[in-house]
Amino acid sequence: LMEVFKAACSEGSSSSSDRIAIKADGKSYSYGQLISSALTISKLFCKDNGGETKKYEGFGSLKGARIGIVAKPSAEFVAGVLGTWFSGGVAVPLALSYPEAELLHVMNDSDISLLLSTEDHSETMKTIAAKSGAQFHLIPPVVDSTSATVASNQLQDNSFETEGKFLDDPALIVYTSGTTGKPKGVVHTHNSINSQVKMLTEAWEYTSADHILHCLPLHHVHGLFNALFAPLYARSSVEFLPKFSVSGIWRRWRESYPVNDEKTDDAITVFTGVPTMYTRLIQGYEAMDKEMQDSSASAARKLRLMMSGSSALPRPVMHQWESITGHRLLERYGMTEFVMAISNPLRGERKAGTVGKPLPGVEAKIKEDENDSNGVGEICVKSPSLFKEYWNLPEVTKESFTEDGYFKTGDAGRVDEDGYYVILGRNSADIMKVGGYKLSALEIESTLLEHPTVAECCVLGLTDKDYGEAVTAIIVAETEAKKRREDESKPVMTLEELSGWAKDKLAPYKLPTRLLIWESLPRNAMGKVNKKELKKSLDNQE
Ligand code: ATP
Ligand code: MG
């Protein structure tokens, strides 16, 4: 990625360093401006590092130091990451949404020596930095007017010489989502980042003609790689929406492709989100009047590509989205540990309920249980984009690999007749053991979501003295359905109704035997439910 920025500025032609990399808050920032800011930042570090004023020594002067970056999605965030890399540091993106205790946990765990943030959060972050013993630096605002020549001169001044020596060095620590336990720090090198962005650029055909609408958090790989690093590698531009907003997204698509008018220059071409975003976008669409629906759907239709991932895309959501926008969502499978490894094709059939085939360069296989060989087993992955290690967890790192060097994902899956992978869920939380059967919670969730009353749903196996586990469905009801039933003063749904309805669709042993109706599901920043924790607390209540 650094090579891209370097090339953009040293190509000399102002056209490439002037190319817009980031749009945020109505402003545009070019590749040249970002690199110029990044260089300024990397010099800042060196001045204060270790309390002494050091001479700026160019690339590598902060080799290996962990540098925390906490800022809203912005040009400053990107400059912070690049600046860290220019000085040889390891970028650790942190979430603004973390409560202080969690921020401190991550900062202490990765032993952050410098914390970078922006003006708008400087007071809070200064205090937090002090508490964890880290230095604090402000990321100076990226100016949207620096000329390309300035950046290119700066580059030459500072002997920005990378020569490939650093490629195996750590570049990034991303914490896992913490869906199954405490988040683990995943260490990526420049090499693993490099191979991943190339893979994604090739698979999804990102080009300089693309403009990505970005509304994902930047402390997880979906927002970082799929929607930011890979597009930047391809010289696309990325537009940050300050936060996920259903009306904001629909509006931005409508603005891109006005009815009866030419598409705008900065028209959005690619969108990627987690399944719950699409659920919310569908709800938003349904609440519009007819005219607004027409202009929204026709605009959405004109994007080049829409993708989903981070958790299972329920079939009903996929089908509804297709009927509204004409887009068959491209679903793919990824993990912090290898970023993306399996994907439905850009061209070719995107099969609902599957995540597609291994990306170019990736080898995947299913490791079946010794005693039942029905094709179901743990998905194992070998990829040039595999992480180096879990930060400070050498034992866990070792245990995560098979003897022949495959990473064990902890997800169960199978391969269908066309070679497409089907994710059945986490070994530890989604695979329920009911009587003698092993059931996939994801499959049951996907079916229950087809019920008109069910807006959201989470299935898990609660401890049961007779069957080992009992299929338990937690549902959130559709607002309309709730209102209707309130008028009739009935519960919004009963177990008998739900299982009666589902009995033509699911084998008898897969039918829910317990039903809980909640106002919302406890989801983390990536829209996922920590089932292990939920199971523990529900089991304890019994
Ligand atoms: P932790 O490792 O801390 O428990 P996490 O596994 O949720 O958290 P991530 O690395 O962000 O952290 O998420 C990877 C997981 O997300 C995968 O192991 C898989 O379970 C799930 N996942 C990603 N994409 C899909 C998909 N398309 N369908 C189903 N599950 C998916
Ligand atoms: Mg995980």
PDB file of C-alpha atoms and ligand atoms in Angstrom, residues 176 180 184 335 337 426, ligand 2:
ATOM      1  CA  THR A 176     -10.952  -9.783  16.616  1.00  0.00           C
ATOM      2  CA  THR A 180     -16.407 -15.963  21.176  1.00  0.00           C
ATOM      3  CA  LYS A 184      -7.322 -11.241  20.370  1.00  0.00           C
ATOM      4  CA  MET A 335     -11.761 -13.406   9.417  1.00  0.00           C
ATOM      5  CA  GLU A 337      -6.749 -13.725  10.851  1.00  0.00           C
ATOM      6  CA  ARG A 426     -19.091 -21.512  14.811  1.00  0.00           C
TER       7      ARG A 426
HETATM    8 MG    MG B   2     -12.714 -15.416  15.448  1.00  0.00          MG
END
